[in-house]
Tab-separated table of C-alpha atoms in Angstrom:
chain	number	residue	atom	x	y	z
S	40	MET	CA	2.751	30.485	19.055
S	41	GLU	CA	5.607	29.472	16.808
S	42	ILE	CA	9.098	30.768	17.519
S	43	PHE	CA	11.347	31.455	14.549
S	44	PRO	CA	14.999	31.517	15.684
S	45	TYR	CA	16.125	33.059	12.398
S	46	THR	CA	14.985	35.062	9.395
S	47	VAL	CA	15.753	34.788	5.703
S	48	ARG	CA	17.992	37.694	4.714
S	49	GLU	CA	18.353	36.623	1.103
S	50	ARG	CA	16.869	33.957	-1.161
S	51	ARG	CA	18.668	33.076	-4.388
S	52	ASN	CA	17.056	30.922	-7.055
S	53	ILE	CA	20.007	28.736	-8.026
S	54	PHE	CA	18.267	26.289	-10.340
S	55	ALA	CA	14.847	25.691	-11.830
S	56	THR	CA	13.052	23.113	-13.912
S	57	ARG	CA	9.522	23.030	-15.246
S	58	LEU	CA	8.334	21.547	-11.935
S	59	PHE	CA	10.794	22.732	-9.253
S	60	SER	CA	12.788	25.726	-8.044
S	61	VAL	CA	15.919	25.266	-5.966
S	62	PHE	CA	16.834	28.080	-3.591
S	63	ALA	CA	19.832	28.941	-1.442
S	64	ASP	CA	18.587	30.891	1.572
S	65	MET	CA	20.859	33.007	3.736
S	66	LEU	CA	19.568	32.645	7.294
S	67	VAL	CA	20.435	35.097	10.076
S	68	ASN	CA	19.760	34.960	13.803
S	69	GLU	CA	18.268	37.707	16.027
S	70	ALA	CA	21.694	39.406	16.217
S	71	ASP	CA	21.764	39.497	12.388
S	72	GLU	CA	24.627	36.978	12.319
S	73	VAL	CA	24.675	34.559	9.390
S	74	ILE	CA	23.871	31.084	10.729
S	75	ALA	CA	23.386	29.366	7.352
S	76	PRO	CA	24.787	31.057	4.241
S	77	ASN	CA	23.290	28.578	1.736
S	78	TYR	CA	20.377	26.667	3.253
S	79	LEU	CA	19.000	24.483	0.468
S	80	VAL	CA	15.247	24.578	-0.235
S	81	VAL	CA	13.596	22.614	-3.067
S	82	ALA	CA	10.093	23.855	-3.876
S	83	PRO	CA	7.531	22.511	-6.335
S	84	LYS	CA	6.216	25.334	-8.500
S	85	SER	CA	2.562	24.321	-8.455
S	86	ARG	CA	0.573	24.424	-5.216
S	87	THR	CA	-2.987	24.947	-4.094
S	88	ALA	CA	-4.067	27.951	-2.030
S	89	GLU	CA	-3.734	25.679	1.016
S	90	GLY	CA	-0.120	24.865	0.107
S	91	ILE	CA	-0.686	21.316	-1.171
S	92	THR	CA	1.871	20.500	-3.872
S	93	GLY	CA	1.108	16.859	-4.543
S	94	ILE	CA	-0.981	13.829	-3.758
S	95	VAL	CA	-0.501	10.193	-2.923
S	96	VAL	CA	-3.301	7.675	-3.154
S	97	VAL	CA	-3.589	4.145	-1.765
S	98	PRO	CA	-5.871	2.381	-4.269
S	99	PHE	CA	-8.000	-0.618	-3.349
S	100	VAL	CA	-9.344	-3.040	-5.938
S	101	GLU	CA	-11.603	-5.373	-3.980
S	102	ASP	CA	-9.407	-6.301	-1.002
S	103	LYS	CA	-6.042	-5.629	-2.669
S	104	VAL	CA	-3.698	-2.610	-2.719
S	105	GLY	CA	-2.421	-1.297	-6.055
S	106	LEU	CA	1.307	-0.544	-6.219
S	107	VAL	CA	3.518	0.798	-8.999
S	108	ARG	CA	7.094	-0.440	-9.528
S	109	VAL	CA	9.274	2.629	-10.062
S	110	PHE	CA	12.986	3.099	-10.708
S	111	ARG	CA	14.217	6.150	-8.760
S	112	HIS	CA	17.363	7.599	-10.306
S	113	ALA	CA	18.428	9.572	-7.217
S	114	VAL	CA	18.836	6.413	-5.113
S	115	GLY	CA	19.685	4.105	-8.016
S	116	GLN	CA	17.078	1.468	-7.300
S	117	SER	CA	13.518	0.347	-7.870
S	118	GLY	CA	10.770	0.022	-5.330
S	119	TRP	CA	7.029	-0.378	-4.997
S	120	GLU	CA	5.065	2.820	-4.415
S	121	VAL	CA	1.474	3.909	-4.287
S	122	PRO	CA	0.446	6.207	-7.152
S	123	ARG	CA	1.429	9.820	-6.555
S	124	GLY	CA	2.039	13.047	-8.384
S	125	PHE	CA	1.763	16.797	-8.529
S	126	VAL	CA	-1.392	18.832	-8.225
S	127	ASP	CA	-1.638	20.712	-11.508
S	128	GLU	CA	-2.619	24.370	-11.584
S	129	GLY	CA	-6.376	24.795	-11.185
S	130	GLU	CA	-6.792	21.206	-9.995
S	131	THR	CA	-7.989	20.110	-6.559
S	132	PRO	CA	-6.023	17.436	-4.687
S	133	ALA	CA	-8.952	15.006	-5.163
S	134	GLU	CA	-8.973	15.640	-8.925
S	135	ALA	CA	-5.205	15.098	-9.019
S	136	ALA	CA	-5.617	11.808	-7.125
S	137	LEU	CA	-8.151	10.506	-9.643
S	138	ARG	CA	-5.959	11.615	-12.581
S	139	GLU	CA	-2.831	9.979	-11.124
S	140	LEU	CA	-4.737	6.743	-10.456
S	141	GLU	CA	-5.604	6.507	-14.121
S	142	GLU	CA	-2.215	7.654	-15.477
S	143	GLU	CA	0.011	5.525	-13.236
S	144	ALA	CA	-2.140	2.513	-12.448
S	145	GLY	CA	-4.848	2.318	-15.082
S	146	LEU	CA	-7.478	2.569	-12.354
S	147	SER	CA	-10.720	4.486	-12.227
S	148	CYS	CA	-12.501	5.493	-9.066
S	149	GLY	CA	-15.470	7.676	-8.249
S	150	ILE	CA	-14.684	10.837	-6.296
S	151	GLU	CA	-17.184	9.668	-3.657
S	152	ASN	CA	-14.808	6.736	-2.973
S	153	LEU	CA	-11.816	8.957	-2.130
S	154	VAL	CA	-11.081	9.174	1.584
S	155	ASP	CA	-8.819	11.946	2.898
S	156	ILE	CA	-6.316	10.285	5.243
S	157	GLY	CA	-4.139	13.287	6.068
S	158	CYS	CA	-1.272	15.406	4.874
S	159	VAL	CA	2.484	14.791	5.064
S	160	ALA	CA	5.582	16.913	4.558
S	161	PRO	CA	7.944	14.354	2.960
S	162	ASP	CA	11.254	15.961	3.988
S	163	PRO	CA	10.587	19.344	5.643
S	164	GLY	CA	14.294	19.966	6.204
S	165	ILE	CA	14.761	20.481	2.451
S	166	LEU	CA	11.453	20.187	0.602
S	167	ASP	CA	8.860	22.949	0.691
S	168	ALA	CA	6.164	20.406	-0.153
S	169	ARG	CA	2.963	19.137	1.381
S	170	ILE	CA	1.366	15.960	0.087
S	171	GLN	CA	-2.332	15.209	0.538
S	172	CYS	CA	-2.921	11.501	1.182
S	173	PHE	CA	-5.997	9.593	0.043
S	174	ALA	CA	-7.354	6.073	0.098
S	175	ALA	CA	-9.334	5.179	-3.022
S	176	ASN	CA	-11.911	2.501	-2.358
S	177	ASN	CA	-13.775	0.449	-4.954
S	178	CYS	CA	-11.314	1.126	-7.791
S	179	SER	CA	-11.685	-0.732	-11.056
S	180	LEU	CA	-9.154	-1.531	-13.748
S	181	SER	CA	-9.601	0.762	-16.755
S	182	GLY	CA	-6.478	-0.421	-18.569
S	183	LYS	CA	-5.348	3.051	-19.609
S	184	VAL	CA	-1.874	3.262	-18.019
S	185	SER	CA	0.170	6.168	-19.398
S	186	GLU	CA	3.427	5.209	-21.064
S	187	ASN	CA	4.902	8.648	-20.306
S	188	GLU	CA	5.552	8.069	-16.586
S	189	PHE	CA	9.343	8.258	-16.212
S	190	GLY	CA	10.766	5.212	-14.404
S	191	HIS	CA	7.412	3.419	-14.003
S	192	TYR	CA	7.419	-0.091	-15.364
S	193	ASP	CA	4.957	-2.332	-13.538
S	194	PHE	CA	1.650	-2.223	-11.691
S	195	ARG	CA	0.318	-5.016	-9.493
S	196	LEU	CA	-2.310	-5.722	-6.891
S	197	PHE	CA	-1.169	-7.027	-3.487
S	198	THR	CA	-3.031	-8.265	-0.432
S	199	LEU	CA	-2.555	-6.218	2.741
S	200	GLN	CA	-0.341	-9.028	4.104
S	201	GLU	CA	1.801	-9.002	0.936
S	202	THR	CA	2.060	-5.206	1.176
S	203	LYS	CA	3.182	-5.467	4.791
S	204	GLN	CA	5.789	-8.036	3.696
S	205	LEU	CA	7.059	-5.666	0.962
S	206	ILE	CA	7.543	-3.015	3.653
S	207	GLN	CA	9.369	-5.448	5.939
S	208	ASN	CA	11.585	-6.611	3.044
S	209	GLY	CA	12.559	-3.027	2.192
S	210	GLU	CA	10.811	-3.150	-1.181
S	211	ILE	CA	8.649	-0.181	-0.147
S	212	GLN	CA	10.964	2.566	1.129
S	213	ASP	CA	9.326	5.671	-0.266
S	214	SER	CA	8.418	7.803	2.753
S	215	VAL	CA	5.188	9.114	1.274
S	216	SER	CA	3.965	5.617	0.350
S	217	LEU	CA	4.821	4.373	3.839
S	218	ALA	CA	3.083	7.324	5.507
S	219	ALA	CA	-0.053	6.931	3.378
S	220	TYR	CA	-0.162	3.184	4.021
S	221	CYS	CA	0.258	3.661	7.791
S	222	CYS	CA	-2.298	6.488	7.981
S	223	ASN	CA	-4.809	4.361	6.116
S	224	GLN	CA	-4.205	1.411	8.466
S	225	MET	CA	-4.732	3.630	11.523
S	226	LYS	CA	-7.962	5.112	10.133
S	227	GLY	CA	-9.231	1.834	8.694
């Protein structure tokens, strides 16, 4: 049984974009005392009935891992990441994984080659988001990378040893990419 040491007295939507809502929650304890007047919550707008808001997929082409080089404005630097994205309305997480593979990496994969490797909450202190993680085996290059992916500028295939080295060198820092990679290594 979960214990909730507080309740939300008030939720204010302080900002919204096409993809996200940002809330300031007023939290009160059992004595109705305000313990957090403006607790920040960032919530993706699209989610499945199970609460999945996005996907991440570790693609394998033969014995190599596909990674996308992405510039992330919030931290002011680039890094290597596995393909990821939102689950669109009416889409299953598996369908979103296959779509993101094609859009971000120019890869195609049969749905029978997707392996569910778990779910992560990338930053549950702030983000109301749950990301479904997949491995995509037997991918093939389709060459149809979308040019509309903001900040994406390279895609490459790496051996597992090279991928491990990228992690050790700090070139893969994205928590969701790291979690998906580690989950896949534990299951594989």
